[in-house]
Amino acid sequence: MSDRLILKLGGSVITDKSADCAINRDQLASIAGSIARARTAGIAVIHGAGSCGHPEAKRYHLDVGAVTGQTEGIYVTHRAVSRLNDEVVATLREQGVAAIGVHPLHTAIADNGRLVNFECRHLETMLELGMVPVIHGDVVMDLSRGACIVSGDQLVRYLAVGLAISRVGLATDVPGVLDGERVVPEINRDTLPTLRIGNSIHTDVTGGMRGKINELLELSQAGIGSDIFHVSRVADFLAGAAHGGTIVKGMKK
Ligand code: IP8
């Protein structure tokens, strides 16, 4: 394959969401092996926070913002998810992938919970050099609220456009978008209201599966499609093979 990809790793596949920042190292090692073997024109990895960031963001109410004198949660939450990012980068590097961590807190700005700027030129240069930037859902400064949480899925939407990505894959702990027990093979704006989509029972300040689908539908409007599949199918996605999950097709512009 010669296309440029984003691979999003859900927080629930790289951490145990029911425990306090418990990193799933075996899962990470297996994903890293698939990335190391992939033949692409470039991969950016984006990961969620799982149990390394969501509990902290919730405890400090970062979903509603931050005010003067009450900024401890910004530090605590960023540290938690940065620790996870360090582990993801280290695991990739152990398998020979030229991974490097990139923290949205340092390079992004939001307004009312939505990204308004993320410097893409350094990511572009990293990709041109054959590096694999590893970006994560993070707390970022917000022009209206002081601070907010930007999810990995929101980053996917912004960066897929900014980096001219051709395929986006989201590895999750379920086989795709589920309508009851059934994997929905394809989703679009018309079919979404007819589906019964559940949400995770675990701590999640950024909207779970519904939040994810909304970001991906927005992305499809920009002409970029995405695939949601079980983490065991990462190698299939990277190879451009069938993965048994859900497809959100890019709309022709
Ligand atoms: O797990 C959330 O990112 P997500 C980031 O992709 C933090 O929703 C710091 C809670």
Short mmCIF file of C-alpha atoms and ligand atoms in Angstrom, two decimals:
data_model
loop_
_atom_site.label_atom_id
_atom_site.label_comp_id
_atom_site.label_asym_id
_atom_site.label_seq_id
_atom_site.Cartn_x
_atom_site.Cartn_y
_atom_site.Cartn_z
CA MET A 1 0.00 0.00 0.00
CA SER A 2 1.34 3.46 -0.75
CA ASP A 3 -1.18 5.62 1.06
CA ARG A 4 -0.78 7.78 4.13
CA LEU A 5 -2.77 6.61 7.15
CA ILE A 6 -3.99 7.59 10.56
CA LEU A 7 -4.37 4.72 13.01
CA LYS A 8 -6.43 5.68 16.07
CA LEU A 9 -6.08 3.42 19.11
CA GLY A 10 -9.04 3.66 21.45
CA GLY A 11 -8.23 4.22 25.11
CA SER A 12 -10.14 1.04 25.94
CA VAL A 13 -7.80 -1.11 23.83
CA ILE A 14 -4.53 0.16 25.29
CA THR A 15 -5.67 0.55 28.92
CA ASP A 16 -7.98 -1.29 31.26
CA LYS A 17 -10.77 1.26 31.63
CA SER A 18 -12.02 -0.22 34.88
CA ALA A 19 -8.66 0.22 36.65
CA ASP A 20 -6.53 3.24 37.52
CA CYS A 21 -4.13 3.88 34.59
CA ALA A 22 -3.51 0.19 33.93
CA ILE A 23 -1.70 0.01 30.58
CA ASN A 24 -2.35 -3.04 28.40
CA ARG A 25 1.27 -3.72 27.40
CA ASP A 26 0.64 -7.01 25.55
CA GLN A 27 -1.94 -5.34 23.34
CA LEU A 28 0.41 -2.43 22.67
CA ALA A 29 3.24 -4.78 21.72
CA SER A 30 1.03 -6.64 19.27
CA ILE A 31 -0.16 -3.38 17.63
CA ALA A 32 3.43 -2.13 17.45
CA GLY A 33 4.45 -5.31 15.61
CA SER A 34 1.71 -4.75 13.01
CA ILE A 35 2.81 -1.13 12.50
CA ALA A 36 6.46 -2.18 12.19
CA ARG A 37 5.54 -4.64 9.40
CA ALA A 38 3.17 -2.30 7.53
CA ARG A 39 4.09 -0.93 4.10
CA THR A 40 2.61 2.54 3.76
CA ALA A 41 3.62 6.04 2.72
CA GLY A 42 3.36 7.16 6.34
CA ILE A 43 1.42 6.53 9.53
CA ALA A 44 0.35 8.92 12.25
CA VAL A 45 -0.85 7.19 15.42
CA ILE A 46 -3.46 8.90 17.59
CA HIS A 47 -4.51 7.34 20.89
CA GLY A 48 -7.17 7.95 23.48
CA ALA A 49 -6.67 8.24 27.23
CA GLY A 50 -8.69 5.36 28.69
CA SER A 51 -8.02 5.05 32.40
CA CYS A 52 -4.95 7.35 32.08
CA GLY A 53 -6.73 10.71 31.82
CA HIS A 54 -10.51 10.27 31.79
CA PRO A 55 -10.88 9.76 35.55
CA GLU A 56 -8.66 12.82 36.16
CA ALA A 57 -10.52 14.98 33.62
CA LYS A 58 -13.81 14.03 35.26
CA ARG A 59 -12.55 14.59 38.81
CA TYR A 60 -11.41 18.14 37.92
CA HIS A 61 -14.46 18.89 35.71
CA LEU A 62 -12.31 19.77 32.73
CA ASP A 63 -15.24 19.06 30.41
CA VAL A 64 -16.70 22.40 31.60
CA GLY A 65 -13.37 24.27 31.62
CA ALA A 66 -10.92 25.83 34.08
CA VAL A 67 -10.78 29.10 36.03
CA THR A 68 -8.00 31.11 37.65
CA GLY A 69 -6.65 29.42 40.76
CA GLN A 70 -8.13 26.03 39.84
CA THR A 71 -5.74 24.71 37.26
CA GLU A 72 -4.31 21.67 39.04
CA GLY A 73 -6.48 19.35 36.94
CA ILE A 74 -4.78 20.58 33.74
CA TYR A 75 -1.41 19.43 35.06
CA VAL A 76 -2.68 16.18 36.57
CA THR A 77 -4.69 15.14 33.50
CA HIS A 78 -1.93 16.03 31.04
CA ARG A 79 0.63 14.09 33.12
CA ALA A 80 -1.63 11.00 33.20
CA VAL A 81 -2.15 10.85 29.45
CA SER A 82 1.48 11.83 28.73
CA ARG A 83 2.60 8.83 30.77
CA LEU A 84 0.49 6.61 28.52
CA ASN A 85 1.91 8.36 25.44
CA ASP A 86 5.46 7.65 26.67
CA GLU A 87 4.58 3.95 26.91
CA VAL A 88 3.04 3.84 23.43
CA VAL A 89 6.11 5.53 21.94
CA ALA A 90 8.53 3.28 23.82
CA THR A 91 6.71 0.11 22.69
CA LEU A 92 6.75 1.22 19.06
CA ARG A 93 10.43 2.10 19.25
CA GLU A 94 11.25 -1.33 20.74
CA GLN A 95 9.92 -2.80 17.47
CA GLY A 96 12.02 -0.47 15.33
CA VAL A 97 9.33 2.13 14.53
CA ALA A 98 10.68 5.73 14.46
CA ALA A 99 7.93 6.91 16.81
CA ILE A 100 7.89 10.26 18.58
CA GLY A 101 5.33 11.67 21.02
CA VAL A 102 3.48 14.90 20.16
CA HIS A 103 1.36 16.57 22.84
CA PRO A 104 -1.66 18.65 21.74
CA LEU A 105 -1.35 20.80 24.91
CA HIS A 106 1.84 22.23 23.38
CA THR A 107 0.66 22.79 19.85
CA ALA A 108 -3.15 23.13 19.71
CA ILE A 109 -5.71 25.75 20.72
CA ALA A 110 -9.47 25.25 21.14
CA ASP A 111 -12.55 27.42 21.47
CA ASN A 112 -15.65 26.15 23.25
CA GLY A 113 -14.36 22.61 23.24
CA ARG A 114 -13.48 22.49 19.54
CA LEU A 115 -10.01 22.64 18.02
CA VAL A 116 -9.41 25.88 16.15
CA ASN A 117 -5.73 25.37 15.41
CA PHE A 118 -3.19 22.56 15.45
CA GLU A 119 0.21 23.21 13.91
CA CYS A 120 0.48 20.56 11.20
CA ARG A 121 3.76 21.59 9.54
CA HIS A 122 5.98 19.81 12.02
CA LEU A 123 3.83 16.65 11.74
CA GLU A 124 4.07 16.89 7.95
CA THR A 125 7.85 17.14 8.17
CA MET A 126 8.03 14.18 10.55
CA LEU A 127 5.99 12.07 8.12
CA GLU A 128 8.23 13.12 5.23
CA LEU A 129 11.23 11.97 7.27
CA GLY A 130 9.61 8.55 7.77
CA MET A 131 8.84 9.19 11.44
CA VAL A 132 5.64 8.08 13.14
CA PRO A 133 4.16 10.90 15.23
CA VAL A 134 2.15 9.58 18.19
CA ILE A 135 -0.49 12.12 19.23
CA HIS A 136 -3.08 11.71 21.98
CA GLY A 137 -6.37 13.01 23.33
CA ASP A 138 -5.31 15.78 25.73
CA VAL A 139 -6.30 18.78 27.79
CA VAL A 140 -5.71 21.94 25.71
CA MET A 141 -6.09 25.66 26.33
CA ASP A 142 -9.51 26.96 25.31
CA LEU A 143 -10.15 30.61 24.33
CA SER A 144 -13.63 30.62 25.93
CA ARG A 145 -13.42 28.07 28.75
CA GLY A 146 -9.80 28.30 29.84
CA ALA A 147 -9.21 24.63 29.12
CA CYS A 148 -11.06 21.71 27.56
CA ILE A 149 -10.59 18.06 26.67
CA VAL A 150 -9.90 17.30 23.03
CA SER A 151 -10.57 13.65 22.26
CA GLY A 152 -8.48 11.48 20.01
CA ASP A 153 -11.50 11.31 17.68
CA GLN A 154 -11.63 15.10 17.36
CA LEU A 155 -7.89 15.05 16.59
CA VAL A 156 -8.52 12.39 13.92
CA ARG A 157 -11.00 14.66 12.19
CA TYR A 158 -8.76 17.73 12.29
CA LEU A 159 -5.47 16.06 11.42
CA ALA A 160 -6.82 13.79 8.67
CA VAL A 161 -7.67 16.93 6.71
CA GLY A 162 -4.54 18.86 7.73
CA LEU A 163 -2.18 16.02 6.76
CA ALA A 164 -3.94 14.93 3.54
CA ILE A 165 -4.56 11.46 4.93
CA SER A 166 -6.04 8.89 2.55
CA ARG A 167 -7.35 6.28 5.04
CA VAL A 168 -8.32 6.48 8.70
CA GLY A 169 -8.67 3.40 10.90
CA LEU A 170 -10.04 3.25 14.44
CA ALA A 171 -9.13 0.19 16.48
CA THR A 172 -11.64 -0.47 19.27
CA ASP A 173 -12.54 -3.18 21.79
CA VAL A 174 -15.66 -4.09 19.79
CA PRO A 175 -15.81 -5.52 16.23
CA GLY A 176 -17.27 -2.30 14.80
CA VAL A 177 -20.29 -0.09 15.44
CA LEU A 178 -22.87 -2.34 17.07
CA ASP A 179 -26.64 -2.12 16.63
CA GLY A 180 -27.57 -4.46 19.46
CA GLU A 181 -25.36 -7.50 18.71
CA ARG A 182 -25.03 -6.82 14.99
CA VAL A 183 -21.98 -5.12 13.41
CA VAL A 184 -23.24 -2.31 11.17
CA PRO A 185 -21.25 -2.70 7.92
CA GLU A 186 -21.67 0.92 6.80
CA ILE A 187 -22.89 4.14 8.41
CA ASN A 188 -23.98 7.44 6.97
CA ARG A 189 -26.07 10.41 8.15
CA ASP A 190 -29.31 8.83 6.92
CA THR A 191 -28.86 5.43 8.59
CA LEU A 192 -27.49 6.73 11.91
CA PRO A 193 -30.86 7.72 13.47
CA THR A 194 -32.24 4.20 12.81
CA LEU A 195 -29.50 2.48 14.86
CA ARG A 196 -29.51 1.56 18.55
CA ILE A 197 -25.96 2.42 19.52
CA GLY A 198 -24.88 1.86 23.14
CA ASN A 199 -22.26 3.79 25.09
CA SER A 200 -19.40 2.56 27.24
CA ILE A 201 -20.17 2.08 30.92
CA HIS A 202 -16.70 3.34 31.83
CA THR A 203 -15.61 6.91 32.59
CA ASP A 204 -15.56 8.88 29.34
CA VAL A 205 -15.85 12.68 29.16
CA THR A 206 -15.72 12.84 25.37
CA GLY A 207 -18.82 11.01 24.19
CA GLY A 208 -17.92 7.32 23.62
CA MET A 209 -19.09 5.62 20.39
CA ARG A 210 -21.62 8.33 19.55
CA GLY A 211 -18.96 11.06 19.84
CA LYS A 212 -16.71 8.98 17.61
CA ILE A 213 -19.35 8.51 14.90
CA ASN A 214 -20.21 12.21 14.86
CA GLU A 215 -16.54 13.13 14.29
CA LEU A 216 -16.26 10.53 11.51
CA LEU A 217 -19.42 11.71 9.76
CA GLU A 218 -17.98 15.24 9.79
CA LEU A 219 -14.77 13.86 8.34
CA SER A 220 -16.68 12.04 5.59
CA GLN A 221 -18.07 15.43 4.51
CA ALA A 222 -14.46 16.45 3.84
CA GLY A 223 -14.20 13.45 1.48
CA ILE A 224 -12.19 11.22 3.85
CA GLY A 225 -13.57 7.81 4.78
CA SER A 226 -12.83 5.86 7.92
CA ASP A 227 -13.00 2.30 9.22
CA ILE A 228 -13.92 1.11 12.73
CA PHE A 229 -12.78 -2.41 13.59
CA HIS A 230 -11.63 -4.70 16.40
CA VAL A 231 -8.06 -4.18 17.57
CA SER A 232 -7.19 -7.75 16.50
CA ARG A 233 -7.72 -6.57 12.88
CA VAL A 234 -5.15 -3.74 12.86
CA ALA A 235 -2.85 -5.61 10.46
CA ASP A 236 -5.77 -6.15 8.03
CA PHE A 237 -6.61 -2.46 8.05
CA LEU A 238 -2.97 -1.47 7.50
CA ALA A 239 -2.78 -3.88 4.55
CA GLY A 240 -6.00 -2.51 3.04
CA ALA A 241 -7.75 -5.89 3.58
CA ALA A 242 -11.28 -6.60 4.86
CA HIS A 243 -11.53 -6.16 8.63
CA GLY A 244 -15.13 -7.18 9.40
CA GLY A 245 -15.98 -3.81 10.97
CA THR A 246 -17.86 -0.65 10.02
CA ILE A 247 -17.09 1.72 7.16
CA VAL A 248 -17.92 5.43 7.00
CA LYS A 249 -17.47 6.34 3.34
CA GLY A 250 -15.99 9.68 2.32
CA MET A 251 -18.50 11.81 0.42
CA LYS A 252 -17.44 12.91 -3.03
CA LYS A 253 -16.78 16.66 -3.11
O1 IP8 B 1 -9.87 9.06 25.17
C1 IP8 B 1 -9.51 12.05 26.07
O2 IP8 B 1 -9.28 11.47 24.81
P1 IP8 B 1 -10.18 10.24 24.31
C2 IP8 B 1 -8.28 12.79 26.59
O3 IP8 B 1 -9.81 10.01 22.90
C3 IP8 B 1 -8.28 13.04 28.05
O4 IP8 B 1 -11.63 10.65 24.46
C4 IP8 B 1 -7.11 13.72 28.59
C5 IP8 B 1 -9.23 12.68 28.87
#
